[in-house]
Every structure is written in C-alpha cells, then in structure tokens.
C-alpha cells in the first residue's frame, strides 16, 4: 500500500493576518516554509481616484454605502450589475454581470491595477463582494479584510481567532467562501462554528452566535452566509466525522435564532422536529443506529433564495458514514441526503425536495452552487434550478415544485447509466458491491464547490469539471471514531466506512472548463487543463468567461466559442471565482488567489507558492505583478535511520494520522501543506518533537499527544523514509 495514492482532505498550517497595513511582509508558511512576497499597488487608474477625498473610505462613507444594502437593493442591482453585493452577484446566484465595458474585442488590453496581500497560506475560496468601491474579502481561518477597491489599500481586518489546533476538525482545508452584506453589517461564519455580525465601517463585532448544536461532533463552517428579508442563513459541515446536518436562520439585527431545519432525522425513539423528519425516518434503517453517527447531510455550501416564490433552496450533503451499508444496512433513500430542499423563507418549513443521489454511497453531495434561471423548454417558459453536483449529472429542476425535468452526465460516470422519467438514477449494481470499486466520479466530485455561472445571452452554463481518481473498498468492520491503523484519517476523526485506494484506481485525472447547454443537455465547448481543481467562473455581457486555473493563471475566454482571449500569471493556483463591478465609470475584475481546498492540501500544479492575494484588473491597468516565489522543496528525503521491519505498521499508522494532509511521501508533490518526502532530514529524524506539542500547532497541525505513542512515531518515520527510498531513482 506504500505506493498507492490516498485521498487528501484536511487542514494544516496557516498564518494569522497582521492587523496593520503594509505592502510587504515575510511569511512563514506551511510546515517550516520561508516565503517573501512583494505587494504591488497602484496605477494611473487608482492614483486618480485616490486624489478625490470625497471618495475616500471614511467610516461615514462606508456606513452610508453598506447601510443601503438590503433585499430590495440586491434585486435592483441586477438591472445594472454595477456592484457585486452578494456572493453570487444576485439572489439567483447566476454570476452573470451585465457590465460590458470589457468585451471579447478589447479584453486583451486588460491590465493589473493593484494587488492586496491577504497574508494567508491556506486555501482562499471566497468571491470578492464590492459595493460603492468597498471590497470585503474573506481568507483562510475566516479572517475578513475590508479593502478600498479604488486603491487596494487595507481599511480594516477582523480575525475571529479560531483555535488553530482545531484545524483537523474539518475535512477540506481551513477555508471560508465569503461574507454577506446587509444594512450596514458584514456577516461571516467562522471555521469553528460561530456566526458574526460586524460593523461594515469599522470591522468591530456587533454580535456573535455559536451555531453548533453540540461540541462533541466535529462541526465546522466554511460556507458563506446568505441574508434576505432580515434573516441570516447558514449551514455547517462535518459529515465525514459523524454529524447531523441542519440549517439555521438568525435575525440580522439581534442575532436571535428564527428557525432551524434538520436535513436528516434524529433518534426515532424521540419526537420528530416536524413532519418532514417523520417522513425521512421511514427511509432509514434504524438497525444502523444512524442517529449515533449523525447521519450526515450537512449543508456546507449552497443556499439560494427566490424572492418571488419566497423559497430558500438548500443543497444537502453526503451520508455519514459514506458507506450506506453501515449507516442503513437494509438500504433506503435516506432522505434528505444529497438533495435540493425548498424551505419557506419566513418559517423554515419544508416545502419540497428532489433527491439527486438516493441512498448516497459515494460522498455525492448536492452542496455545489445552484443557479436559478428562467428558460424555455419545449416552447414553454420554466422557472428552473440548474445544478451540477458531485455525482456527474447536470440537473434541470422546476424550482416552483421540485419536479424533475432532465439530467445528463457532463463527465463519464460509472455508477449510473442515466435517470428515468421519474428522476431516479438507473444504478449500476457493481457500484454498491463489496469489491473494490474505482468510483467515477470519486468523492472529490465531477464538480465540487467551485462556482459555475450562467449567461442568458448565450444560454450556456460555465462549469468547472474534473476527475480525481479514487478507489473505494467497503471496510470489513466499522466502528465509529475508532483510530484504527489503516483507517483513513481515523486518528483525527474520519468515519467513511471505506478503505480508500487500497486498490490503486485506474481512471485518469483531468480538469476542464465546460460550456453546457441546459436546454439541449449537451456540451457546446470545452477547455482542457493540466490538473483538476480549477477555479469558479464569472461570465459577462461582454461575451466573456473568466476563470482561474490550478496551474496558476487567470484566463478570459470567448463565451460563445471558448477561444482564449487573454491570460495573466497568478503565481500559485486559483480555486475561487472572480467578481466584476464599476467604480467611477470604470469596470474592474477582481480575483482572490490562494491554492488549497481538499485537493490542494496535498497536490499542486505549479512550482510557485505565494500568500493569498487579491488581483484587480481594468483596461489599461499598468501595475506590476508581485514577485512569485518558487515552491520550497529539500529534494527527496534521505538519511533518516529506520528498521525496514517497521514499515508495514508505519504504513497503517501514517494512513490513519498523516495522509489526509501530507499525501504519500515522495509520490505526491505537496500542496499548501508540504509533502513529508521533501522536507529537511532533521524534521523527520526528530518527528516526535513535531507531532507532540510541536511548533506548528498555531498553523493548524494537531497535537497527537495521547493519539500516537513514541513507538508509533518511530514506525511512521520508517514508512516515510522507506517510501522515499523505494521510489528513489536507482
């Protein structure tokens, strides 16, 4: 097993932002990586704006600007797209801007205006939110930055001071996908499950709420809150660890809880919260005692609001554990896993659902961003949801009633042949068998959280698609929270019910951008990439699609043809989506860059490693790019003394304690956490001094005191050095 490739999901190492402005900082990144970066700010565009004192970001001006943002403002902004007031631009989350100063004809003249150093070393997944020249951007560890979008200068930062030692409680990096604005406040949820309301002008805390129903399970929050009609709505993550999903609405002024809806049923011996939970319980086998393990269904990302129908649409997560035979032995659909659920926006009461993956068995969450669109199908106008979840099918669903309209696979899949007229998948039996199965798509998903966009002018959705090979083999015995050697992530709380890549997968990795016609349910054009895990998309009335790439580029394409029209290097890989907005009659495009996420922890497609950075572009921008720093590697590890007899046990211990973040020593390249096959010899030789109350706890590395013994560490050392020796060229 030493040379197989495991999944990489977890979180380590980040830097706490400084509270003082500065154009240059030297950061210690990852597990002992030194990094210097120069922040370039300025061009003739920003200099001219900065001279106008009436437009300077004073607290009074910021208060006036953000106080006007409410539901009516967000709806009115869709007519012009002059601002980007909510995470997906509009309530429909189309990420389609009506701005057309930058077009497919002149985009080649796009240039850098300013950059801003987010001073983070982990993944940056949030889209910049901008109103009247004030930008709000979140970075890793849920740190929020308020930035003058005219100049790129810092206004304030807010750090919720998440305990970095608890980074292991989340599956997929210590990321944050953005903030929400409403009536003078900025709302952000922290990684450790708190929801904050901040004064938009000063960054000072207005109120704080603990959103977690208990602290025994490893709940986290990485998603962006949504705000509508005075309600702040947020969900949690944590299904890999054993958690029960739910979504909650809070009063935007007071922070008081207004309603809560659970995504899966609880203990059937106790009263159900509502009729929807009673209905759901009939689709679970109580023999699995799913309520003890939580059941899953955590709604960790997409939440969309239709103001006309007064419905909130929630994408729900995977089962806990993934393996349905463990959590529900006799089968069943296991409502409301892997579903889109509509709730009454005022009360949170269940309205309808559509389950995209009944009885989810493969971590096929439906938490990927959804888009509300009005399109014509068979000659009739339909109000629909466009959705491309992890399972590889593009769905069109009637958003008034949840009725299935169509589904077509947008990548090759091997778990189902398609969907029948009733909207149920026609499964391939071997996909639920007891033998190792090369799941396609795998748990990384054919499309993950990276936002897609929809352009009504072209009628196309622009979708980041991918494949990350992963083989699933059911565990012969399963025990919740058992730190069993060989159980992937078991030492840090993972519970999936499968052995991951016990048999090497045969499918090939890829990443691509797809232009998809949701009416014809077919691909119109594609762009192939060097790697999976490319960024979200933005499309505009200028006939453009913008996307960042895993190999460190920001690219503009012709929205109709897919032709590359412009690109610029970004140093490190891009996972977030861009936004665009107007300031002083100039259209700007901003993208936040910071490699990471579940794939980016242990893998990368560039040889550069830079701190999180916001890049802002406009026509005729003249600013210089920041300095790009080469990814530090010490070369393949050598010189650590070990007993070859310890390698087999060391392998199992490494899988349980280390693989989620560090990948396979020497085989994987390392991502925003370093691969242990390429670190200095003295780090591995003195490994016990790092894993027990070590120096990297403030960067996200857990303390393994009480979880590993010193003899365990000796065996892990043997595996690390033994693997490096085994792959060393002869």
XYZ file of C-alpha atoms in Angstrom:
730
model
C 0.000 0.000 0.000
C 3.015 2.248 0.328
C 2.830 3.434 -3.251
C -0.932 3.806 -3.664
C -2.479 7.286 -3.723
C -4.904 8.142 -0.944
C -7.477 10.883 -0.857
C -6.269 14.148 0.611
C -8.709 16.003 2.718
C -7.748 18.028 5.845
C -6.136 21.049 7.086
C -2.964 22.352 8.494
C -0.759 25.379 8.636
C -1.887 28.947 8.174
C -0.786 32.354 9.153
C -2.628 34.811 11.334
C -3.002 38.115 9.475
C -1.380 41.176 10.870
C -3.683 43.951 11.965
C -1.550 46.705 10.445
C -1.349 47.696 6.797
C 1.753 47.029 4.785
C 2.797 46.460 1.220
C 5.464 43.923 2.066
C 5.600 41.045 4.541
C 7.721 37.993 5.118
C 5.632 34.972 5.982
C 6.484 31.614 7.467
C 4.263 29.279 5.529
C 3.299 25.615 5.797
C 5.498 23.263 7.764
C 8.537 25.481 8.054
C 8.470 27.141 4.623
C 10.041 30.584 4.383
C 8.409 32.944 1.893
C 8.873 36.561 0.908
C 6.378 38.451 -1.240
C 6.242 41.950 -2.610
C 2.865 43.633 -2.833
C 2.486 45.883 -5.852
C -0.140 48.596 -5.610
C -1.078 51.326 -7.935
C -1.589 52.547 -11.479
C -2.806 55.703 -13.102
C -6.374 54.478 -12.606
C -6.146 54.128 -8.821
C -3.964 57.184 -8.343
C -6.522 59.425 -9.976
C -9.327 58.049 -7.841
C -7.347 58.295 -4.624
C -6.934 62.055 -5.071
C -10.695 62.579 -4.706
C -11.160 62.975 -0.940
C -14.949 62.705 -1.268
C -14.491 59.094 -2.311
C -12.037 58.080 0.389
C -13.277 55.165 2.526
C -14.116 57.061 5.690
C -16.299 55.294 8.255
C -19.126 57.700 7.428
C -18.987 56.974 3.711
C -18.735 53.225 4.245
C -21.678 53.279 6.632
C -23.777 55.181 4.112
C -22.849 52.783 1.314
C -23.414 49.479 3.105
C -26.497 50.657 5.027
C -28.365 50.807 1.724
C -27.789 47.104 1.025
C -30.930 45.106 1.712
C -33.072 42.673 -0.271
C -34.523 45.451 -2.436
C -31.055 46.794 -3.180
C -29.747 43.368 -4.184
C -32.718 42.843 -6.510
C -32.389 46.335 -8.005
C -28.687 45.842 -8.666
C -29.476 43.044 -11.111
C -30.610 45.683 -13.630
C -27.116 47.175 -13.868
C -24.648 44.834 -12.096
C -22.733 47.961 -11.109
C -21.961 46.430 -7.721
C -21.382 42.876 -6.512
C -23.422 42.966 -3.278
C -23.813 39.256 -2.544
C -21.627 36.218 -3.010
C -23.197 35.083 -6.307
C -23.877 38.667 -7.552
C -27.661 38.269 -7.322
C -30.145 36.163 -5.403
C -30.310 33.747 -8.339
C -26.519 33.332 -7.994
C -26.050 33.468 -11.767
C -22.621 35.142 -11.579
C -23.642 36.833 -14.838
C -22.704 40.516 -14.920
C -24.454 42.899 -17.303
C -21.340 45.059 -17.456
C -19.860 45.256 -20.941
C -17.101 47.842 -20.862
C -14.671 44.924 -21.036
C -15.563 42.787 -24.044
C -14.258 39.945 -26.129
C -12.943 42.598 -28.525
C -10.886 44.630 -26.042
C -10.119 42.224 -23.175
C -6.584 41.848 -24.490
C -5.999 45.352 -23.076
C -6.771 44.224 -19.518
C -4.004 45.060 -17.059
C -3.292 44.833 -13.357
C -4.401 47.822 -11.270
C -3.483 46.645 -7.766
C -2.822 43.608 -5.600
C -3.566 43.066 -1.939
C -1.772 40.608 0.337
C -4.226 38.502 2.361
C -1.317 37.171 4.420
C -2.658 33.626 4.367
C -1.051 30.331 3.427
C -4.139 28.125 3.141
C -6.905 27.987 0.566
C -8.739 31.169 -0.475
C -12.194 30.312 -1.831
C -14.266 33.491 -1.466
C -15.508 35.781 -4.226
C -14.834 39.487 -3.570
C -18.024 41.332 -2.558
C -17.977 45.002 -3.603
C -20.380 47.918 -3.016
C -19.564 51.536 -3.917
C -15.849 50.881 -4.081
C -15.617 48.996 -0.775
C -14.497 45.377 -1.063
C -14.968 42.650 1.528
C -12.872 39.522 1.150
C -12.504 36.560 3.469
C -9.425 34.387 3.617
C -8.427 31.180 5.375
C -9.264 30.790 9.055
C -12.312 33.036 8.395
C -10.321 36.272 8.525
C -12.176 39.178 6.861
C -10.479 42.046 5.023
C -12.151 45.349 4.125
C -10.302 46.898 1.175
C -10.535 50.194 -0.680
C -11.282 48.855 -4.155
C -10.037 52.099 -5.736
C -6.522 51.742 -4.355
C -6.142 48.236 -2.975
C -5.347 49.610 0.481
C -6.493 47.984 3.680
C -9.356 49.572 5.624
C -9.632 47.006 8.417
C -9.293 43.308 9.166
C -11.248 41.071 11.512
C -9.809 37.823 12.860
C -12.288 35.608 14.766
C -9.246 33.950 16.369
C -10.162 30.365 15.607
C -8.075 27.946 17.651
C -5.597 26.750 15.016
C -5.093 23.448 16.836
C -8.668 22.504 15.867
C -7.958 22.636 12.145
C -8.157 18.836 11.967
C -11.895 19.018 12.710
C -12.641 19.956 9.094
C -12.213 17.652 6.125
C -11.216 20.107 3.452
C -8.827 22.893 4.451
C -9.403 25.828 6.785
C -11.187 27.848 4.121
C -14.014 30.364 4.037
C -16.222 31.003 0.995
C -17.236 34.546 1.708
C -19.251 37.159 3.515
C -22.706 38.716 3.250
C -23.695 42.393 3.465
C -26.947 43.738 4.862
C -27.968 47.116 6.317
C -24.556 48.286 7.393
C -23.274 44.924 8.591
C -20.873 42.294 7.308
C -21.783 38.715 8.200
C -19.195 35.948 8.322
C -19.192 32.469 9.806
C -16.005 31.193 11.423
C -14.412 27.815 10.883
C -15.232 26.765 14.460
C -18.982 27.334 14.021
C -19.621 30.896 15.171
C -21.622 33.467 13.208
C -20.561 37.114 13.412
C -22.182 40.412 12.542
C -19.544 43.118 12.034
C -19.871 46.849 11.630
C -19.131 47.341 7.922
C -17.357 50.650 8.546
C -15.047 49.616 11.371
C -14.928 45.814 11.475
C -15.971 45.825 15.111
C -18.145 42.954 16.307
C -21.853 43.787 16.664
C -22.937 40.322 17.767
C -21.699 36.734 17.837
C -23.626 33.448 17.971
C -22.482 29.878 18.470
C -24.382 27.988 15.756
C -23.441 24.478 16.875
C -25.990 22.144 18.440
C -23.190 20.298 20.237
C -19.418 20.343 20.531
C -18.954 16.591 20.677
C -19.108 16.243 16.907
C -16.567 17.908 14.633
C -18.804 20.577 13.126
C -17.190 23.359 11.113
C -18.398 26.182 8.863
C -16.689 27.021 5.584
C -19.630 28.391 3.587
C -20.806 31.952 3.072
C -23.944 33.097 4.897
C -26.866 34.416 2.840
C -29.059 37.284 4.002
C -32.572 38.106 2.840
C -35.528 39.889 4.401
C -33.641 40.436 7.642
C -32.594 36.788 8.038
C -29.036 35.446 8.046
C -28.954 31.798 6.988
C -26.026 29.424 7.486
C -25.288 25.676 7.435
C -22.431 23.537 8.723
C -20.044 20.830 7.567
C -18.780 17.721 9.329
C -20.407 14.637 7.804
C -17.073 12.812 7.432
C -16.719 12.932 11.193
C -20.249 11.922 12.090
C -22.595 14.918 12.343
C -26.282 15.647 11.822
C -26.908 18.335 9.247
C -29.083 21.393 9.801
C -29.575 24.939 8.557
C -30.475 27.923 10.719
C -31.848 31.432 10.199
C -30.907 34.259 12.562
C -32.285 37.775 12.912
C -29.819 40.112 11.191
C -30.246 42.835 13.815
C -30.185 40.860 17.066
C -28.680 37.515 16.127
C -31.629 35.702 17.682
C -32.482 32.348 16.153
C -35.614 32.495 13.980
C -35.873 28.951 12.630
C -33.896 25.744 12.119
C -34.430 22.794 9.790
C -32.586 19.488 10.118
C -31.559 17.744 6.917
C -31.782 14.167 8.253
C -33.848 12.573 11.037
C -32.671 12.111 14.598
C -33.243 9.359 17.127
C -36.597 7.735 16.144
C -37.357 6.970 19.789
C -37.721 10.707 20.408
C -40.321 13.110 18.968
C -39.561 14.287 15.456
C -38.945 18.002 14.964
C -41.548 18.184 12.188
C -43.430 16.144 9.582
C -40.525 16.221 7.169
C -38.314 14.417 9.696
C -41.005 11.811 10.361
C -41.231 11.216 6.614
C -37.449 10.989 6.298
C -37.109 8.433 9.111
C -39.118 5.927 7.067
C -36.287 5.885 4.509
C -33.545 4.925 7.013
C -32.879 1.540 8.631
C -32.753 2.007 12.421
C -30.597 -1.124 12.683
C -27.677 1.084 11.675
C -28.352 3.478 14.574
C -27.627 6.291 12.163
C -28.504 8.937 14.755
C -25.486 7.977 16.862
C -23.192 8.752 13.928
C -25.203 11.816 12.951
C -26.362 10.591 9.567
C -24.690 13.439 7.674
C -26.493 15.628 5.180
C -24.579 18.709 6.310
C -25.475 21.734 4.092
C -21.947 23.141 3.977
C -22.165 25.422 0.961
C -25.005 26.347 -1.375
C -28.049 28.268 -0.133
C -30.130 30.160 -2.707
C -33.176 32.413 -2.312
C -36.047 33.130 -4.692
C -37.735 36.372 -3.510
C -40.717 35.881 -5.830
C -41.538 32.401 -4.544
C -40.272 33.168 -1.022
C -38.372 29.890 -1.012
C -34.894 29.056 0.235
C -33.158 26.262 -1.665
C -30.638 24.209 0.301
C -28.173 21.725 -1.155
C -27.608 18.899 1.333
C -24.513 16.813 1.920
C -23.341 13.217 1.928
C -24.175 10.386 4.266
C -22.261 9.739 7.483
C -20.535 7.413 7.023
C -20.329 7.346 3.223
C -20.988 3.591 3.092
C -24.766 3.146 3.175
C -24.467 -0.486 4.270
C -23.017 0.782 7.539
C -25.427 3.598 8.328
C -28.585 1.988 6.870
C -27.933 -1.750 6.393
C -31.198 -2.645 4.660
C -30.924 0.235 2.185
C -33.365 3.076 1.667
C -33.174 6.505 0.074
C -32.004 8.112 3.340
C -33.810 11.418 2.988
C -32.711 14.160 2.754
C -29.137 13.291 1.838
C -27.724 14.568 -1.483
C -30.862 16.579 -2.218
C -32.123 20.011 -3.103
C -34.682 21.011 -0.473
C -37.005 24.026 -0.636
C -37.979 25.741 2.606
C -40.385 28.566 3.352
C -38.138 31.602 3.801
C -40.228 33.026 6.655
C -40.646 29.897 8.740
C -38.070 27.355 7.550
C -40.877 24.869 6.984
C -40.224 22.113 4.436
C -41.895 22.773 1.053
C -40.480 20.115 -1.292
C -37.338 18.181 -2.165
C -35.656 16.461 -5.057
C -33.059 13.817 -4.209
C -30.289 13.721 -6.785
C -28.486 10.683 -5.336
C -30.885 8.411 -3.400
C -29.117 6.422 -0.706
C -25.841 8.235 -1.315
C -22.912 5.825 -1.104
C -20.038 7.770 -2.669
C -19.863 11.175 -0.938
C -22.004 12.619 -3.748
C -23.040 15.797 -2.014
C -25.564 18.182 -3.570
C -23.962 21.158 -1.857
C -22.462 22.505 -5.086
C -23.641 26.014 -6.089
C -27.019 26.102 -7.812
C -28.350 28.736 -10.204
C -31.938 29.951 -10.561
C -32.842 30.645 -14.177
C -35.887 31.257 -16.363
C -35.503 29.276 -19.586
C -37.716 27.958 -22.356
C -38.144 24.195 -22.563
C -40.339 22.575 -25.228
C -41.653 26.003 -26.159
C -42.784 26.925 -22.655
C -41.097 29.203 -20.092
C -39.939 27.383 -16.979
C -38.599 28.587 -13.656
C -35.760 26.175 -13.003
C -32.784 25.307 -10.869
C -29.588 24.482 -12.759
C -27.359 22.188 -10.750
C -24.219 20.151 -11.381
C -23.455 18.226 -8.165
C -20.637 15.837 -7.422
C -22.357 12.812 -8.986
C -21.558 13.923 -12.552
C -25.059 14.738 -13.849
C -26.308 18.186 -14.854
C -29.840 18.651 -13.472
C -32.661 20.917 -14.555
C -35.409 21.007 -11.900
C -38.626 23.012 -11.684
C -37.991 25.359 -8.767
C -41.694 26.002 -8.101
C -42.408 22.395 -7.130
C -39.193 20.351 -7.265
C -40.286 18.281 -10.246
C -37.547 16.634 -12.285
C -37.161 17.983 -15.830
C -33.923 16.470 -17.113
C -30.461 15.174 -16.203
C -27.457 14.311 -18.347
C -23.967 13.314 -17.340
C -21.418 16.048 -18.093
C -18.442 13.724 -17.463
C -18.077 9.969 -17.796
C -19.707 8.178 -14.863
C -19.752 4.523 -13.810
C -22.306 4.462 -11.001
C -25.471 5.010 -13.102
C -26.448 4.818 -16.762
C -28.793 7.807 -16.545
C -32.059 8.967 -14.968
C -35.510 7.639 -15.764
C -38.578 9.746 -16.500
C -39.367 9.935 -12.773
C -35.986 11.417 -11.999
C -34.454 8.334 -10.369
C -30.983 7.146 -11.302
C -30.593 3.830 -13.089
C -27.751 2.477 -10.983
C -25.007 0.052 -11.955
C -25.155 -2.705 -9.283
C -21.374 -3.113 -9.015
C -21.122 0.475 -7.752
C -22.647 -0.684 -4.429
C -20.861 -4.016 -4.312
C -18.495 -5.451 -1.733
C -15.454 -5.433 -4.011
C -13.052 -2.521 -4.528
C -14.636 -0.089 -6.976
C -12.957 2.649 -8.984
C -15.667 5.209 -8.334
C -16.126 7.634 -11.258
C -16.571 10.360 -10.310
C -14.972 9.857 -6.928
C -15.623 11.715 -3.686
C -13.804 14.808 -4.947
C -16.722 15.078 -7.367
C -17.148 15.740 -11.065
C -17.841 19.280 -9.849
C -17.102 20.423 -6.345
C -17.802 23.746 -4.576
C -16.178 25.884 -7.308
C -18.989 28.167 -8.570
C -20.406 27.834 -12.064
C -22.097 30.718 -13.898
C -24.963 31.084 -16.377
C -25.115 33.576 -19.242
C -28.681 34.154 -20.518
C -27.292 35.756 -23.691
C -25.527 32.572 -24.772
C -27.875 30.231 -22.892
C -24.841 28.407 -21.517
C -23.645 27.431 -18.063
C -19.883 27.535 -17.480
C -18.840 24.655 -15.302
C -15.511 23.621 -13.732
C -15.494 19.831 -14.291
C -12.930 17.267 -13.181
C -11.974 13.746 -12.212
C -9.740 12.802 -9.290
C -9.220 9.030 -9.236
C -10.243 7.231 -6.056
C -10.976 3.592 -5.315
C -13.494 2.627 -2.621
C -13.471 -0.722 -0.814
C -16.013 -1.327 1.984
C -14.450 -1.713 5.428
C -14.860 -5.269 6.708
C -15.655 -3.960 10.172
C -16.658 -0.441 11.107
C -16.506 1.291 14.450
C -17.368 4.974 14.782
C -14.423 7.145 15.855
C -12.033 4.193 16.054
C -8.444 5.343 15.462
C -7.677 2.013 13.805
C -4.356 1.871 11.963
C -5.094 1.799 8.236
C -8.420 3.631 8.631
C -8.045 6.775 6.554
C -7.989 9.794 8.860
C -9.091 7.629 11.786
C -6.721 9.295 14.232
C -8.270 12.696 13.527
C -11.914 11.565 13.449
C -12.727 10.433 9.911
C -15.537 7.873 9.558
C -16.288 6.937 5.945
C -16.768 3.161 6.031
C -14.423 2.591 3.098
C -10.763 1.772 2.598
C -9.520 4.464 0.224
C -7.247 3.393 -2.623
C -6.476 0.015 -1.084
C -6.543 -0.952 -4.754
C -4.943 1.685 -6.985
C -7.559 3.436 -9.154
C -7.309 3.043 -12.928
C -9.158 6.151 -14.090
C -7.181 9.213 -15.169
C -7.259 12.656 -13.573
C -8.402 15.669 -15.560
C -9.671 19.198 -15.178
C -11.691 21.107 -17.750
C -13.980 24.056 -18.312
C -17.290 23.094 -19.917
C -19.803 25.327 -21.655
C -23.057 23.430 -21.128
C -26.439 23.941 -22.804
C -29.013 23.121 -20.085
C -31.927 23.002 -22.530
C -30.339 20.591 -25.006
C -28.391 18.973 -22.134
C -25.168 18.857 -24.108
C -21.646 20.196 -24.095
C -21.052 23.106 -26.501
C -17.316 23.619 -25.969
C -14.587 22.691 -23.541
C -11.113 23.709 -22.432
C -8.756 21.043 -21.093
C -6.492 21.870 -18.157
C -3.276 20.457 -16.745
C -4.874 19.420 -13.469
C -8.157 19.023 -11.592
C -9.298 21.628 -9.060
C -9.604 24.743 -11.212
C -11.406 27.866 -10.038
C -15.005 29.028 -10.278
C -16.337 31.016 -13.237
C -17.654 34.513 -13.967
C -19.484 35.404 -17.173
C -20.406 38.857 -18.507
C -22.464 40.687 -21.108
C -19.150 41.462 -22.794
C -19.221 37.904 -24.186
C -16.627 36.742 -21.693
C -15.972 33.926 -19.256
C -13.279 34.384 -16.614
C -11.686 31.506 -14.730
C -8.563 30.922 -12.661
C -6.645 27.689 -13.097
C -4.818 25.183 -10.932
C -1.613 25.851 -12.862
C -1.526 29.493 -11.826
C -3.297 31.544 -14.500
C -6.312 33.861 -14.715
C -7.916 33.499 -18.136
C -10.629 35.195 -20.208
C -12.468 33.163 -22.841
C -14.937 33.987 -25.583
C -18.268 32.950 -24.042
C -19.633 31.649 -27.344
C -16.629 29.732 -28.651
C -14.259 29.065 -25.747
C -11.370 30.767 -27.526
C -8.670 32.030 -25.158
C -8.583 35.827 -25.429
C -6.353 36.909 -22.529
C -4.478 35.475 -19.581
C -2.118 36.520 -16.821
C 0.009 34.545 -14.370
C -1.087 34.409 -10.749
C 1.900 32.599 -9.276
C 0.020 29.923 -7.405
C -3.130 28.003 -8.321
C -6.584 29.618 -8.292
C -9.658 27.959 -6.788
C -12.055 30.887 -6.156
C -14.293 32.724 -8.637
C -13.913 36.328 -9.758
C -16.290 39.284 -9.457
C -16.673 42.433 -11.590
C -18.040 45.877 -10.737
C -17.965 49.569 -11.681
C -16.119 52.367 -9.892
C -16.095 55.893 -11.340
C -17.296 54.608 -14.719
C -14.501 52.021 -14.932
C -15.182 48.279 -14.952
C -12.894 46.226 -12.720
C -12.407 42.477 -12.375
C -11.080 41.044 -9.097
C -9.989 37.532 -8.212
C -8.716 36.223 -4.869
C -5.909 33.712 -5.315
C -4.812 31.153 -2.743
C -4.218 27.479 -3.530
C -5.987 24.988 -1.294
C -9.111 23.047 -0.550
C -9.363 19.293 -0.131
C -7.285 18.571 -3.253
C -4.899 21.492 -2.876
C -3.737 20.486 0.597
C -1.520 17.695 -0.744
C -1.333 18.336 -4.515
C -0.388 21.233 -6.750
C 0.079 22.072 -10.422
C 2.541 24.958 -10.084
C 6.054 25.374 -8.754
C 5.109 28.653 -7.073
C 3.849 29.262 -3.559
C 2.579 32.712 -2.690
C 0.361 34.035 0.094
C -3.309 34.642 -0.587
C -3.573 37.665 -2.871
C -6.388 39.727 -4.407
C -5.643 40.759 -8.006
C -7.681 43.583 -9.538
C -7.675 44.363 -13.277
C -9.082 47.015 -15.618
C -8.458 48.117 -19.174
C -5.099 49.909 -19.394
C -4.007 48.854 -15.906
C -0.241 49.256 -15.576
C 0.695 47.892 -12.133
C 3.487 45.332 -11.834
C 2.781 41.772 -10.823
C 4.004 40.789 -7.356
C 7.126 38.705 -7.019
C 6.441 34.989 -7.471
C 8.323 32.673 -5.128
C 9.416 29.152 -6.027
C 7.825 26.339 -4.032
C 10.393 25.240 -1.480
C 11.475 21.620 -1.509
C 14.502 19.971 0.047
C 14.707 17.195 -2.527
C 13.737 13.579 -1.884
C 14.238 12.705 1.776
C 17.349 10.733 2.721
C 19.398 9.885 5.765
C 16.732 9.035 8.371
C 17.691 5.786 10.109
C 14.911 3.192 10.365
C 14.196 -0.507 10.685
C 12.585 -1.871 7.464
C 10.542 -4.226 9.643
C 8.635 -1.179 10.951
C 7.423 -0.094 7.501
C 4.197 -2.186 7.311
C 2.885 -0.973 10.673
C 4.144 2.517 9.899
C 2.104 2.494 6.700
C -1.146 1.832 8.571
C -0.355 4.459 11.190
C 0.504 7.031 8.535
C -2.788 6.391 6.715
C -4.718 6.988 9.929
C -2.803 10.040 11.161
C -0.943 11.805 8.349
C -2.214 11.024 4.854
C -5.190 13.395 4.927
C -2.854 16.390 4.841
C 0.531 15.246 3.653
C -0.365 12.728 0.938
C 2.018 9.901 0.037
C 5.668 10.664 0.877
C 7.688 11.397 -2.227
C 4.885 10.251 -4.532
C 2.636 13.264 -4.154
C 4.119 16.739 -4.648
C 2.630 18.545 -1.687
C 0.136 21.394 -1.774
C -0.366 24.159 0.752
C 0.882 21.593 3.275
C 4.277 20.096 2.499
C 4.801 16.504 1.438
C 6.912 14.731 4.050
C 9.058 13.101 1.398
C 10.537 16.507 0.560
C 11.220 18.127 3.931
C 14.585 18.510 5.684
C 16.043 15.300 7.070
C 16.150 16.694 10.603
C 12.361 17.226 10.638
C 11.655 13.530 10.075
C 14.573 12.410 12.234
C 13.068 14.445 15.104
C 9.448 13.789 14.198
C 8.288 13.219 17.769
C 9.226 16.812 18.597
C 6.819 17.962 15.866
C 3.824 15.680 16.444
C 3.761 16.002 20.250
C 3.050 19.574 21.358
C 5.058 20.678 18.354
C 5.924 24.083 16.882
C 3.334 24.078 14.103
C 0.142 23.911 16.162
C -0.573 27.600 15.559
C -0.602 26.836 11.831
C -3.183 24.085 12.016
C -1.227 20.960 12.860
C -2.910 18.907 15.592
C -1.175 17.736 18.725
C -1.025 13.938 18.596
C -0.337 13.582 22.315
C -2.493 10.700 23.507
C -3.321 9.692 19.930
C 0.075 8.280 18.987
C 2.901 6.798 21.028
C 6.620 7.451 20.578
C 6.944 3.938 19.156
C 4.167 4.749 16.672
C 6.203 7.743 15.545
C 9.278 5.559 15.018
C 7.218 3.329 12.719
C 5.818 6.329 10.842
C 9.389 7.556 10.337
C 10.213 4.155 8.849
C 7.332 4.391 6.411
C 8.218 7.929 5.310
C 11.907 7.226 4.709
C 11.226 3.724 3.402
C 8.796 5.035 0.819
C 11.240 7.717 -0.286
C 13.944 5.078 -0.645
C 11.622 2.788 -2.601
C 10.838 5.403 -5.240
C 14.327 6.886 -5.453
C 15.764 6.529 -8.951
C 18.378 3.766 -8.997
